[in-house]
Amino acid sequence: MPQVTYILPDGTETTLEARDGDSVMETAVKNGIRGIVAECGGACSCATCHVFVADEFTDVVGGPSDLEDDMLDGAACERRDGSRLSCQIKMCADFDGLRVEIAPKQI
């Protein structure tokens, strides 16, 4: 199973194994990772699961879809390079070792 590391705003890191096909958001919520609100449950309609993908993974993970890009414009925390909604990143073997920083403000 691929692993994903969550970096909380306070710098705390937690690494978890994710099931193939589960989103970064689902993995966080199932394991009680603080900071990912996931208000819409993964429907790409709330921007409360905003994360910053580590530089070394931005090309591997790819950029946001048009819908996700629009949602990120309304995120509570300012966008930056690597901004993604964690509900839209589906884990797979290619993403093993993924590192994401949770945006400090979701609502």
PDB file of N, CA and C in Angstrom:
ATOM      1  N   MET A   1       0.839  -1.183   0.000  1.00  0.00           N
ATOM      2  CA  MET A   1       0.000   0.000   0.000  1.00  0.00           C
ATOM      3  C   MET A   1       0.884   1.248   0.000  1.00  0.00           C
ATOM      4  N   PRO A   2       0.486   2.254  -0.770  1.00  0.00           N
ATOM      5  CA  PRO A   2       1.273   3.485  -0.805  1.00  0.00           C
ATOM      6  C   PRO A   2       1.144   4.252   0.511  1.00  0.00           C
ATOM      7  N   GLN A   3       2.182   4.988   0.825  1.00  0.00           N
ATOM      8  CA  GLN A   3       2.175   5.798   2.037  1.00  0.00           C
ATOM      9  C   GLN A   3       2.042   7.274   1.691  1.00  0.00           C
ATOM     10  N   VAL A   4       1.375   7.996   2.592  1.00  0.00           N
ATOM     11  CA  VAL A   4       1.230   9.443   2.455  1.00  0.00           C
ATOM     12  C   VAL A   4       1.567  10.064   3.809  1.00  0.00           C
ATOM     13  N   THR A   5       2.336  11.157   3.771  1.00  0.00           N
ATOM     14  CA  THR A   5       2.690  11.876   4.991  1.00  0.00           C
ATOM     15  C   THR A   5       1.936  13.197   5.019  1.00  0.00           C
ATOM     16  N   TYR A   6       1.262  13.431   6.140  1.00  0.00           N
ATOM     17  CA  TYR A   6       0.526  14.669   6.373  1.00  0.00           C
ATOM     18  C   TYR A   6       1.364  15.544   7.293  1.00  0.00           C
ATOM     19  N   ILE A   7       1.535  16.800   6.901  1.00  0.00           N
ATOM     20  CA  ILE A   7       2.275  17.753   7.716  1.00  0.00           C
ATOM     21  C   ILE A   7       1.270  18.782   8.216  1.00  0.00           C
ATOM     22  N   LEU A   8       1.047  18.799   9.512  1.00  0.00           N
ATOM     23  CA  LEU A   8       0.101  19.732  10.109  1.00  0.00           C
ATOM     24  C   LEU A   8       0.714  21.127  10.176  1.00  0.00           C
ATOM     25  N   PRO A   9      -0.112  22.153  10.299  1.00  0.00           N
ATOM     26  CA  PRO A   9       0.409  23.526  10.369  1.00  0.00           C
ATOM     27  C   PRO A   9       1.445  23.735  11.478  1.00  0.00           C
ATOM     28  N   ASP A  10       1.375  22.929  12.550  1.00  0.00           N
ATOM     29  CA  ASP A  10       2.359  23.076  13.634  1.00  0.00           C
ATOM     30  C   ASP A  10       3.654  22.314  13.360  1.00  0.00           C
ATOM     31  N   GLY A  11       3.744  21.659  12.185  1.00  0.00           N
ATOM     32  CA  GLY A  11       4.957  20.932  11.812  1.00  0.00           C
ATOM     33  C   GLY A  11       4.930  19.450  12.143  1.00  0.00           C
ATOM     34  N   THR A  12       3.932  19.009  12.888  1.00  0.00           N
ATOM     35  CA  THR A  12       3.794  17.592  13.213  1.00  0.00           C
ATOM     36  C   THR A  12       3.564  16.793  11.933  1.00  0.00           C
ATOM     37  N   GLU A  13       4.252  15.671  11.818  1.00  0.00           N
ATOM     38  CA  GLU A  13       4.108  14.807  10.644  1.00  0.00           C
ATOM     39  C   GLU A  13       3.536  13.461  11.046  1.00  0.00           C
ATOM     40  N   THR A  14       2.626  12.955  10.233  1.00  0.00           N
ATOM     41  CA  THR A  14       2.060  11.625  10.434  1.00  0.00           C
ATOM     42  C   THR A  14       2.064  10.916   9.093  1.00  0.00           C
ATOM     43  N   THR A  15       2.634   9.720   9.062  1.00  0.00           N
ATOM     44  CA  THR A  15       2.673   8.923   7.837  1.00  0.00           C
ATOM     45  C   THR A  15       1.705   7.757   7.981  1.00  0.00           C
ATOM     46  N   LEU A  16       0.884   7.577   6.949  1.00  0.00           N
ATOM     47  CA  LEU A  16      -0.126   6.520   6.952  1.00  0.00           C
ATOM     48  C   LEU A  16      -0.051   5.702   5.673  1.00  0.00           C
ATOM     49  N   GLU A  17      -0.493   4.468   5.764  1.00  0.00           N
ATOM     50  CA  GLU A  17      -0.678   3.657   4.565  1.00  0.00           C
ATOM     51  C   GLU A  17      -2.072   3.953   4.030  1.00  0.00           C
ATOM     52  N   ALA A  18      -2.153   4.104   2.717  1.00  0.00           N
ATOM     53  CA  ALA A  18      -3.436   4.401   2.072  1.00  0.00           C
ATOM     54  C   ALA A  18      -3.802   3.265   1.134  1.00  0.00           C
ATOM     55  N   ARG A  19      -5.076   2.978   1.062  1.00  0.00           N
ATOM     56  CA  ARG A  19      -5.526   1.965   0.105  1.00  0.00           C
ATOM     57  C   ARG A  19      -5.514   2.569  -1.290  1.00  0.00           C
ATOM     58  N   ASP A  20      -5.121   1.766  -2.268  1.00  0.00           N
ATOM     59  CA  ASP A  20      -5.181   2.213  -3.659  1.00  0.00           C
ATOM     60  C   ASP A  20      -6.599   2.670  -3.963  1.00  0.00           C
ATOM     61  N   GLY A  21      -6.722   3.847  -4.562  1.00  0.00           N
ATOM     62  CA  GLY A  21      -8.023   4.373  -4.937  1.00  0.00           C
ATOM     63  C   GLY A  21      -8.663   5.268  -3.904  1.00  0.00           C
ATOM     64  N   ASP A  22      -8.222   5.174  -2.646  1.00  0.00           N
ATOM     65  CA  ASP A  22      -8.742   6.087  -1.626  1.00  0.00           C
ATOM     66  C   ASP A  22      -8.094   7.452  -1.831  1.00  0.00           C
ATOM     67  N   SER A  23      -8.844   8.495  -1.569  1.00  0.00           N
ATOM     68  CA  SER A  23      -8.276   9.831  -1.712  1.00  0.00           C
ATOM     69  C   SER A  23      -7.409  10.165  -0.497  1.00  0.00           C
ATOM     70  N   VAL A  24      -6.573  11.161  -0.675  1.00  0.00           N
ATOM     71  CA  VAL A  24      -5.745  11.665   0.425  1.00  0.00           C
ATOM     72  C   VAL A  24      -6.669  12.142   1.553  1.00  0.00           C
ATOM     73  N   MET A  25      -7.806  12.755   1.196  1.00  0.00           N
ATOM     74  CA  MET A  25      -8.774  13.208   2.183  1.00  0.00           C
ATOM     75  C   MET A  25      -9.397  12.036   2.943  1.00  0.00           C
ATOM     76  N   GLU A  26      -9.846  11.017   2.215  1.00  0.00           N
ATOM     77  CA  GLU A  26     -10.469   9.852   2.865  1.00  0.00           C
ATOM     78  C   GLU A  26      -9.507   9.207   3.859  1.00  0.00           C
ATOM     79  N   THR A  27      -8.262   9.060   3.455  1.00  0.00           N
ATOM     80  CA  THR A  27      -7.262   8.446   4.322  1.00  0.00           C
ATOM     81  C   THR A  27      -7.078   9.277   5.584  1.00  0.00           C
ATOM     82  N   ALA A  28      -7.049  10.596   5.428  1.00  0.00           N
ATOM     83  CA  ALA A  28      -6.891  11.483   6.588  1.00  0.00           C
ATOM     84  C   ALA A  28      -8.080  11.371   7.533  1.00  0.00           C
ATOM     85  N   VAL A  29      -9.282  11.446   6.990  1.00  0.00           N
ATOM     86  CA  VAL A  29     -10.488  11.422   7.812  1.00  0.00           C
ATOM     87  C   VAL A  29     -10.620  10.080   8.541  1.00  0.00           C
ATOM     88  N   LYS A  30     -10.378   8.988   7.828  1.00  0.00           N
ATOM     89  CA  LYS A  30     -10.483   7.653   8.441  1.00  0.00           C
ATOM     90  C   LYS A  30      -9.496   7.467   9.590  1.00  0.00           C
ATOM     91  N   ASN A  31      -8.401   8.224   9.561  1.00  0.00           N
ATOM     92  CA  ASN A  31      -7.346   8.058  10.560  1.00  0.00           C
ATOM     93  C   ASN A  31      -7.234   9.228  11.524  1.00  0.00           C
ATOM     94  N   GLY A  32      -8.227  10.120  11.523  1.00  0.00           N
ATOM     95  CA  GLY A  32      -8.293  11.191  12.504  1.00  0.00           C
ATOM     96  C   GLY A  32      -7.231  12.272  12.365  1.00  0.00           C
ATOM     97  N   ILE A  33      -6.783  12.522  11.153  1.00  0.00           N
ATOM     98  CA  ILE A  33      -5.804  13.590  10.935  1.00  0.00           C
ATOM     99  C   ILE A  33      -6.518  14.937  11.117  1.00  0.00           C
ATOM    100  N   ARG A  34      -5.978  15.768  11.999  1.00  0.00           N
ATOM    101  CA  ARG A  34      -6.576  17.079  12.261  1.00  0.00           C
ATOM    102  C   ARG A  34      -6.320  18.030  11.097  1.00  0.00           C
ATOM    103  N   GLY A  35      -7.258  18.940  10.883  1.00  0.00           N
ATOM    104  CA  GLY A  35      -7.060  20.007   9.919  1.00  0.00           C
ATOM    105  C   GLY A  35      -7.764  19.824   8.598  1.00  0.00           C
ATOM    106  N   ILE A  36      -8.135  18.612   8.258  1.00  0.00           N
ATOM    107  CA  ILE A  36      -8.891  18.382   7.033  1.00  0.00           C
ATOM    108  C   ILE A  36     -10.355  18.237   7.433  1.00  0.00           C
ATOM    109  N   VAL A  37     -11.145  19.256   7.104  1.00  0.00           N
ATOM    110  CA  VAL A  37     -12.547  19.308   7.523  1.00  0.00           C
ATOM    111  C   VAL A  37     -13.410  18.395   6.658  1.00  0.00           C
ATOM    112  N   ALA A  38     -13.213  18.437   5.349  1.00  0.00           N
ATOM    113  CA  ALA A  38     -13.943  17.577   4.410  1.00  0.00           C
ATOM    114  C   ALA A  38     -15.450  17.725   4.536  1.00  0.00           C
ATOM    115  N   GLU A  39     -15.895  18.949   4.580  1.00  0.00           N
ATOM    116  CA  GLU A  39     -17.309  19.254   4.785  1.00  0.00           C
ATOM    117  C   GLU A  39     -18.229  18.606   3.757  1.00  0.00           C
ATOM    118  N   CYS A  40     -17.802  18.540   2.491  1.00  0.00           N
ATOM    119  CA  CYS A  40     -18.672  17.988   1.444  1.00  0.00           C
ATOM    120  C   CYS A  40     -18.478  16.479   1.255  1.00  0.00           C
ATOM    121  N   GLY A  41     -17.586  15.882   2.000  1.00  0.00           N
ATOM    122  CA  GLY A  41     -17.375  14.439   1.920  1.00  0.00           C
ATOM    123  C   GLY A  41     -16.640  13.970   0.677  1.00  0.00           C
ATOM    124  N   GLY A  42     -16.003  14.880  -0.016  1.00  0.00           N
ATOM    125  CA  GLY A  42     -15.207  14.484  -1.179  1.00  0.00           C
ATOM    126  C   GLY A  42     -15.834  14.784  -2.518  1.00  0.00           C
ATOM    127  N   ALA A  43     -16.847  15.643  -2.541  1.00  0.00           N
ATOM    128  CA  ALA A  43     -17.562  15.950  -3.781  1.00  0.00           C
ATOM    129  C   ALA A  43     -16.966  17.131  -4.552  1.00  0.00           C
ATOM    130  N   CYS A  44     -15.832  17.634  -4.110  1.00  0.00           N
ATOM    131  CA  CYS A  44     -15.170  18.772  -4.764  1.00  0.00           C
ATOM    132  C   CYS A  44     -16.099  19.986  -4.805  1.00  0.00           C
ATOM    133  N   SER A  45     -16.755  20.239  -3.656  1.00  0.00           N
ATOM    134  CA  SER A  45     -17.686  21.362  -3.642  1.00  0.00           C
ATOM    135  C   SER A  45     -17.567  22.248  -2.402  1.00  0.00           C
ATOM    136  N   CYS A  46     -16.443  22.138  -1.660  1.00  0.00           N
ATOM    137  CA  CYS A  46     -16.354  22.983  -0.469  1.00  0.00           C
ATOM    138  C   CYS A  46     -14.963  23.561  -0.203  1.00  0.00           C
ATOM    139  N   ALA A  47     -13.922  22.975  -0.720  1.00  0.00           N
ATOM    140  CA  ALA A  47     -12.539  23.441  -0.521  1.00  0.00           C
ATOM    141  C   ALA A  47     -12.095  23.413   0.938  1.00  0.00           C
ATOM    142  N   THR A  48     -12.658  22.482   1.738  1.00  0.00           N
ATOM    143  CA  THR A  48     -12.239  22.374   3.142  1.00  0.00           C
ATOM    144  C   THR A  48     -11.282  21.201   3.373  1.00  0.00           C
ATOM    145  N   CYS A  49     -10.625  20.788   2.303  1.00  0.00           N
ATOM    146  CA  CYS A  49      -9.597  19.738   2.416  1.00  0.00           C
ATOM    147  C   CYS A  49      -8.341  20.176   1.664  1.00  0.00           C
ATOM    148  N   HIS A  50      -8.092  21.482   1.687  1.00  0.00           N
ATOM    149  CA  HIS A  50      -6.987  22.113   0.959  1.00  0.00           C
ATOM    150  C   HIS A  50      -5.639  21.650   1.529  1.00  0.00           C
ATOM    151  N   VAL A  51      -4.778  21.196   0.647  1.00  0.00           N
ATOM    152  CA  VAL A  51      -3.419  20.806   1.017  1.00  0.00           C
ATOM    153  C   VAL A  51      -2.433  21.392   0.008  1.00  0.00           C
ATOM    154  N   PHE A  52      -1.170  21.402   0.411  1.00  0.00           N
ATOM    155  CA  PHE A  52      -0.083  21.810  -0.468  1.00  0.00           C
ATOM    156  C   PHE A  52       0.776  20.580  -0.737  1.00  0.00           C
ATOM    157  N   VAL A  53       0.808  20.129  -1.983  1.00  0.00           N
ATOM    158  CA  VAL A  53       1.592  18.961  -2.364  1.00  0.00           C
ATOM    159  C   VAL A  53       3.064  19.360  -2.387  1.00  0.00           C
ATOM    160  N   ALA A  54       3.908  18.530  -1.793  1.00  0.00           N
ATOM    161  CA  ALA A  54       5.342  18.803  -1.763  1.00  0.00           C
ATOM    162  C   ALA A  54       5.891  18.931  -3.182  1.00  0.00           C
ATOM    163  N   ASP A  55       6.852  19.827  -3.345  1.00  0.00           N
ATOM    164  CA  ASP A  55       7.425  20.125  -4.664  1.00  0.00           C
ATOM    165  C   ASP A  55       7.822  18.878  -5.446  1.00  0.00           C
ATOM    166  N   GLU A  56       8.417  17.912  -4.767  1.00  0.00           N
ATOM    167  CA  GLU A  56       8.902  16.724  -5.469  1.00  0.00           C
ATOM    168  C   GLU A  56       7.779  15.835  -6.002  1.00  0.00           C
ATOM    169  N   PHE A  57       6.537  16.121  -5.603  1.00  0.00           N
ATOM    170  CA  PHE A  57       5.403  15.320  -6.063  1.00  0.00           C
ATOM    171  C   PHE A  57       4.434  16.083  -6.963  1.00  0.00           C
ATOM    172  N   THR A  58       4.632  17.378  -7.169  1.00  0.00           N
ATOM    173  CA  THR A  58       3.646  18.141  -7.946  1.00  0.00           C
ATOM    174  C   THR A  58       3.516  17.631  -9.378  1.00  0.00           C
ATOM    175  N   ASP A  59       4.614  17.273 -10.019  1.00  0.00           N
ATOM    176  CA  ASP A  59       4.530  16.758 -11.388  1.00  0.00           C
ATOM    177  C   ASP A  59       3.908  15.363 -11.422  1.00  0.00           C
ATOM    178  N   VAL A  60       4.215  14.550 -10.413  1.00  0.00           N
ATOM    179  CA  VAL A  60       3.694  13.180 -10.351  1.00  0.00           C
ATOM    180  C   VAL A  60       2.179  13.201 -10.135  1.00  0.00           C
ATOM    181  N   VAL A  61       1.727  14.015  -9.198  1.00  0.00           N
ATOM    182  CA  VAL A  61       0.307  14.095  -8.862  1.00  0.00           C
ATOM    183  C   VAL A  61      -0.461  14.846  -9.949  1.00  0.00           C
ATOM    184  N   GLY A  62       0.168  15.845 -10.535  1.00  0.00           N
ATOM    185  CA  GLY A  62      -0.487  16.643 -11.564  1.00  0.00           C
ATOM    186  C   GLY A  62      -1.251  17.807 -10.966  1.00  0.00           C
ATOM    187  N   GLY A  63      -1.789  18.617 -11.835  1.00  0.00           N
ATOM    188  CA  GLY A  63      -2.513  19.806 -11.411  1.00  0.00           C
ATOM    189  C   GLY A  63      -3.992  19.549 -11.236  1.00  0.00           C
ATOM    190  N   PRO A  64      -4.688  20.557 -10.739  1.00  0.00           N
ATOM    191  CA  PRO A  64      -6.126  20.417 -10.510  1.00  0.00           C
ATOM    192  C   PRO A  64      -6.932  20.455 -11.805  1.00  0.00           C
ATOM    193  N   SER A  65      -8.089  19.824 -11.775  1.00  0.00           N
ATOM    194  CA  SER A  65      -9.050  19.930 -12.884  1.00  0.00           C
ATOM    195  C   SER A  65      -9.613  21.352 -12.880  1.00  0.00           C
ATOM    196  N   ASP A  66     -10.369  21.702 -13.901  1.00  0.00           N
ATOM    197  CA  ASP A  66     -10.978  23.036 -13.963  1.00  0.00           C
ATOM    198  C   ASP A  66     -11.905  23.285 -12.774  1.00  0.00           C
ATOM    199  N   LEU A  67     -12.717  22.289 -12.418  1.00  0.00           N
ATOM    200  CA  LEU A  67     -13.631  22.436 -11.280  1.00  0.00           C
ATOM    201  C   LEU A  67     -12.852  22.631  -9.983  1.00  0.00           C
ATOM    202  N   GLU A  68     -11.837  21.798  -9.789  1.00  0.00           N
ATOM    203  CA  GLU A  68     -11.018  21.905  -8.578  1.00  0.00           C
ATOM    204  C   GLU A  68     -10.314  23.260  -8.538  1.00  0.00           C
ATOM    205  N   ASP A  69      -9.820  23.703  -9.666  1.00  0.00           N
ATOM    206  CA  ASP A  69      -9.144  24.997  -9.756  1.00  0.00           C
ATOM    207  C   ASP A  69     -10.092  26.115  -9.320  1.00  0.00           C
ATOM    208  N   ASP A  70     -11.345  26.065  -9.777  1.00  0.00           N
ATOM    209  CA  ASP A  70     -12.340  27.058  -9.370  1.00  0.00           C
ATOM    210  C   ASP A  70     -12.599  27.000  -7.866  1.00  0.00           C
ATOM    211  N   MET A  71     -12.688  25.803  -7.319  1.00  0.00           N
ATOM    212  CA  MET A  71     -12.923  25.651  -5.880  1.00  0.00           C
ATOM    213  C   MET A  71     -11.751  26.200  -5.075  1.00  0.00           C
ATOM    214  N   LEU A  72     -10.548  25.978  -5.537  1.00  0.00           N
ATOM    215  CA  LEU A  72      -9.361  26.475  -4.829  1.00  0.00           C
ATOM    216  C   LEU A  72      -9.333  27.999  -4.779  1.00  0.00           C
ATOM    217  N   ASP A  73      -9.931  28.642  -5.779  1.00  0.00           N
ATOM    218  CA  ASP A  73     -10.006  30.105  -5.764  1.00  0.00           C
ATOM    219  C   ASP A  73     -10.800  30.611  -4.561  1.00  0.00           C
ATOM    220  N   GLY A  74     -11.713  29.794  -4.055  1.00  0.00           N
ATOM    221  CA  GLY A  74     -12.528  30.187  -2.909  1.00  0.00           C
ATOM    222  C   GLY A  74     -12.077  29.584  -1.594  1.00  0.00           C
ATOM    223  N   ALA A  75     -10.913  28.959  -1.580  1.00  0.00           N
ATOM    224  CA  ALA A  75     -10.414  28.331  -0.350  1.00  0.00           C
ATOM    225  C   ALA A  75     -10.130  29.386   0.716  1.00  0.00           C
ATOM    226  N   ALA A  76     -10.271  29.007   1.977  1.00  0.00           N
ATOM    227  CA  ALA A  76     -10.072  29.931   3.094  1.00  0.00           C
ATOM    228  C   ALA A  76      -8.617  30.374   3.225  1.00  0.00           C
ATOM    229  N   CYS A  77      -7.711  29.537   2.804  1.00  0.00           N
ATOM    230  CA  CYS A  77      -6.280  29.828   2.889  1.00  0.00           C
ATOM    231  C   CYS A  77      -5.764  30.151   1.487  1.00  0.00           C
ATOM    232  N   GLU A  78      -4.917  31.133   1.394  1.00  0.00           N
ATOM    233  CA  GLU A  78      -4.401  31.541   0.093  1.00  0.00           C
ATOM    234  C   GLU A  78      -3.734  30.383  -0.647  1.00  0.00           C
ATOM    235  N   ARG A  79      -3.988  30.320  -1.932  1.00  0.00           N
ATOM    236  CA  ARG A  79      -3.377  29.302  -2.795  1.00  0.00           C
ATOM    237  C   ARG A  79      -1.888  29.549  -2.930  1.00  0.00           C
ATOM    238  N   ARG A  80      -1.187  28.475  -3.231  1.00  0.00           N
ATOM    239  CA  ARG A  80       0.215  28.585  -3.594  1.00  0.00           C
ATOM    240  C   ARG A  80       0.545  27.428  -4.519  1.00  0.00           C
ATOM    241  N   ASP A  81       1.760  27.415  -5.049  1.00  0.00           N
ATOM    242  CA  ASP A  81       2.157  26.305  -5.912  1.00  0.00           C
ATOM    243  C   ASP A  81       1.918  25.000  -5.163  1.00  0.00           C
ATOM    244  N   GLY A  82       1.365  24.035  -5.838  1.00  0.00           N
ATOM    245  CA  GLY A  82       1.090  22.740  -5.217  1.00  0.00           C
ATOM    246  C   GLY A  82      -0.239  22.662  -4.506  1.00  0.00           C
ATOM    247  N   SER A  83      -1.046  23.736  -4.529  1.00  0.00           N
ATOM    248  CA  SER A  83      -2.362  23.685  -3.889  1.00  0.00           C
ATOM    249  C   SER A  83      -3.245  22.674  -4.604  1.00  0.00           C
ATOM    250  N   ARG A  84      -3.865  21.817  -3.819  1.00  0.00           N
ATOM    251  CA  ARG A  84      -4.820  20.831  -4.334  1.00  0.00           C
ATOM    252  C   ARG A  84      -5.874  20.592  -3.282  1.00  0.00           C
ATOM    253  N   LEU A  85      -7.007  20.069  -3.703  1.00  0.00           N
ATOM    254  CA  LEU A  85      -8.008  19.568  -2.771  1.00  0.00           C
ATOM    255  C   LEU A  85      -7.699  18.096  -2.566  1.00  0.00           C
ATOM    256  N   SER A  86      -7.508  17.701  -1.328  1.00  0.00           N
ATOM    257  CA  SER A  86      -7.067  16.330  -1.052  1.00  0.00           C
ATOM    258  C   SER A  86      -8.114  15.291  -1.446  1.00  0.00           C
ATOM    259  N   CYS A  87      -9.371  15.705  -1.604  1.00  0.00           N
ATOM    260  CA  CYS A  87     -10.404  14.766  -2.047  1.00  0.00           C
ATOM    261  C   CYS A  87     -10.219  14.369  -3.509  1.00  0.00           C
ATOM    262  N   GLN A  88      -9.430  15.127  -4.245  1.00  0.00           N
ATOM    263  CA  GLN A  88      -9.255  14.883  -5.672  1.00  0.00           C
ATOM    264  C   GLN A  88      -7.949  14.142  -5.996  1.00  0.00           C
ATOM    265  N   ILE A  89      -7.186  13.797  -4.989  1.00  0.00           N
ATOM    266  CA  ILE A  89      -5.934  13.046  -5.194  1.00  0.00           C
ATOM    267  C   ILE A  89      -6.182  11.608  -4.760  1.00  0.00           C
ATOM    268  N   LYS A  90      -6.293  10.719  -5.722  1.00  0.00           N
ATOM    269  CA  LYS A  90      -6.541   9.306  -5.440  1.00  0.00           C
ATOM    270  C   LYS A  90      -5.198   8.578  -5.342  1.00  0.00           C
ATOM    271  N   MET A  91      -4.975   7.926  -4.223  1.00  0.00           N
ATOM    272  CA  MET A  91      -3.699   7.261  -3.977  1.00  0.00           C
ATOM    273  C   MET A  91      -3.504   6.049  -4.891  1.00  0.00           C
ATOM    274  N   CYS A  92      -2.267   5.865  -5.299  1.00  0.00           N
ATOM    275  CA  CYS A  92      -1.866   4.730  -6.128  1.00  0.00           C
ATOM    276  C   CYS A  92      -0.382   4.493  -5.883  1.00  0.00           C
ATOM    277  N   ALA A  93       0.145   3.406  -6.413  1.00  0.00           N
ATOM    278  CA  ALA A  93       1.551   3.055  -6.193  1.00  0.00           C
ATOM    279  C   ALA A  93       2.491   4.176  -6.634  1.00  0.00           C
ATOM    280  N   ASP A  94       2.144   4.892  -7.701  1.00  0.00           N
ATOM    281  CA  ASP A  94       2.996   5.986  -8.185  1.00  0.00           C
ATOM    282  C   ASP A  94       3.122   7.119  -7.178  1.00  0.00           C
ATOM    283  N   PHE A  95       2.173   7.230  -6.258  1.00  0.00           N
ATOM    284  CA  PHE A  95       2.184   8.313  -5.279  1.00  0.00           C
ATOM    285  C   PHE A  95       2.804   7.896  -3.944  1.00  0.00           C
ATOM    286  N   ASP A  96       3.380   6.689  -3.876  1.00  0.00           N
ATOM    287  CA  ASP A  96       3.988   6.215  -2.635  1.00  0.00           C
ATOM    288  C   ASP A  96       5.024   7.213  -2.145  1.00  0.00           C
ATOM    289  N   GLY A  97       4.911   7.603  -0.880  1.00  0.00           N
ATOM    290  CA  GLY A  97       5.824   8.577  -0.290  1.00  0.00           C
ATOM    291  C   GLY A  97       5.324  10.006  -0.395  1.00  0.00           C
ATOM    292  N   LEU A  98       4.125  10.205  -0.944  1.00  0.00           N
ATOM    293  CA  LEU A  98       3.543  11.537  -1.105  1.00  0.00           C
ATOM    294  C   LEU A  98       3.578  12.294   0.218  1.00  0.00           C
ATOM    295  N   ARG A  99       3.932  13.582   0.131  1.00  0.00           N
ATOM    296  CA  ARG A  99       3.945  14.462   1.293  1.00  0.00           C
ATOM    297  C   ARG A  99       3.024  15.645   1.001  1.00  0.00           C
ATOM    298  N   VAL A 100       2.092  15.908   1.918  1.00  0.00           N
ATOM    299  CA  VAL A 100       1.179  17.034   1.774  1.00  0.00           C
ATOM    300  C   VAL A 100       1.153  17.829   3.075  1.00  0.00           C
ATOM    301  N   GLU A 101       1.164  19.131   2.917  1.00  0.00           N
ATOM    302  CA  GLU A 101       1.039  20.034   4.057  1.00  0.00           C
ATOM    303  C   GLU A 101      -0.409  20.495   4.113  1.00  0.00           C
ATOM    304  N   ILE A 102      -1.026  20.353   5.259  1.00  0.00           N
ATOM    305  CA  ILE A 102      -2.415  20.756   5.424  1.00  0.00           C
ATOM    306  C   ILE A 102      -2.475  22.271   5.573  1.00  0.00           C
ATOM    307  N   ALA A 103      -3.330  22.903   4.760  1.00  0.00           N
ATOM    308  CA  ALA A 103      -3.483  24.358   4.839  1.00  0.00           C
ATOM    309  C   ALA A 103      -3.896  24.754   6.256  1.00  0.00           C
ATOM    310  N   PRO A 104      -3.338  25.845   6.775  1.00  0.00           N
ATOM    311  CA  PRO A 104      -3.615  26.226   8.170  1.00  0.00           C
ATOM    312  C   PRO A 104      -5.040  26.671   8.438  1.00  0.00           C
ATOM    313  N   LYS A 105      -5.790  27.009   7.408  1.00  0.00           N
ATOM    314  CA  LYS A 105      -7.174  27.440   7.593  1.00  0.00           C
ATOM    315  C   LYS A 105      -8.021  26.788   6.513  1.00  0.00           C
ATOM    316  N   GLN A 106      -9.117  26.140   6.913  1.00  0.00           N
ATOM    317  CA  GLN A 106      -9.993  25.463   5.974  1.00  0.00           C
ATOM    318  C   GLN A 106     -11.364  26.135   5.858  1.00  0.00           C
ATOM    319  N   ILE A 107     -11.780  26.801   6.893  1.00  0.00           N
ATOM    320  CA  ILE A 107     -13.110  27.434   6.894  1.00  0.00           C
ATOM    321  C   ILE A 107     -12.956  28.913   7.181  1.00  0.00           C
TER     322      ILE A 107
END
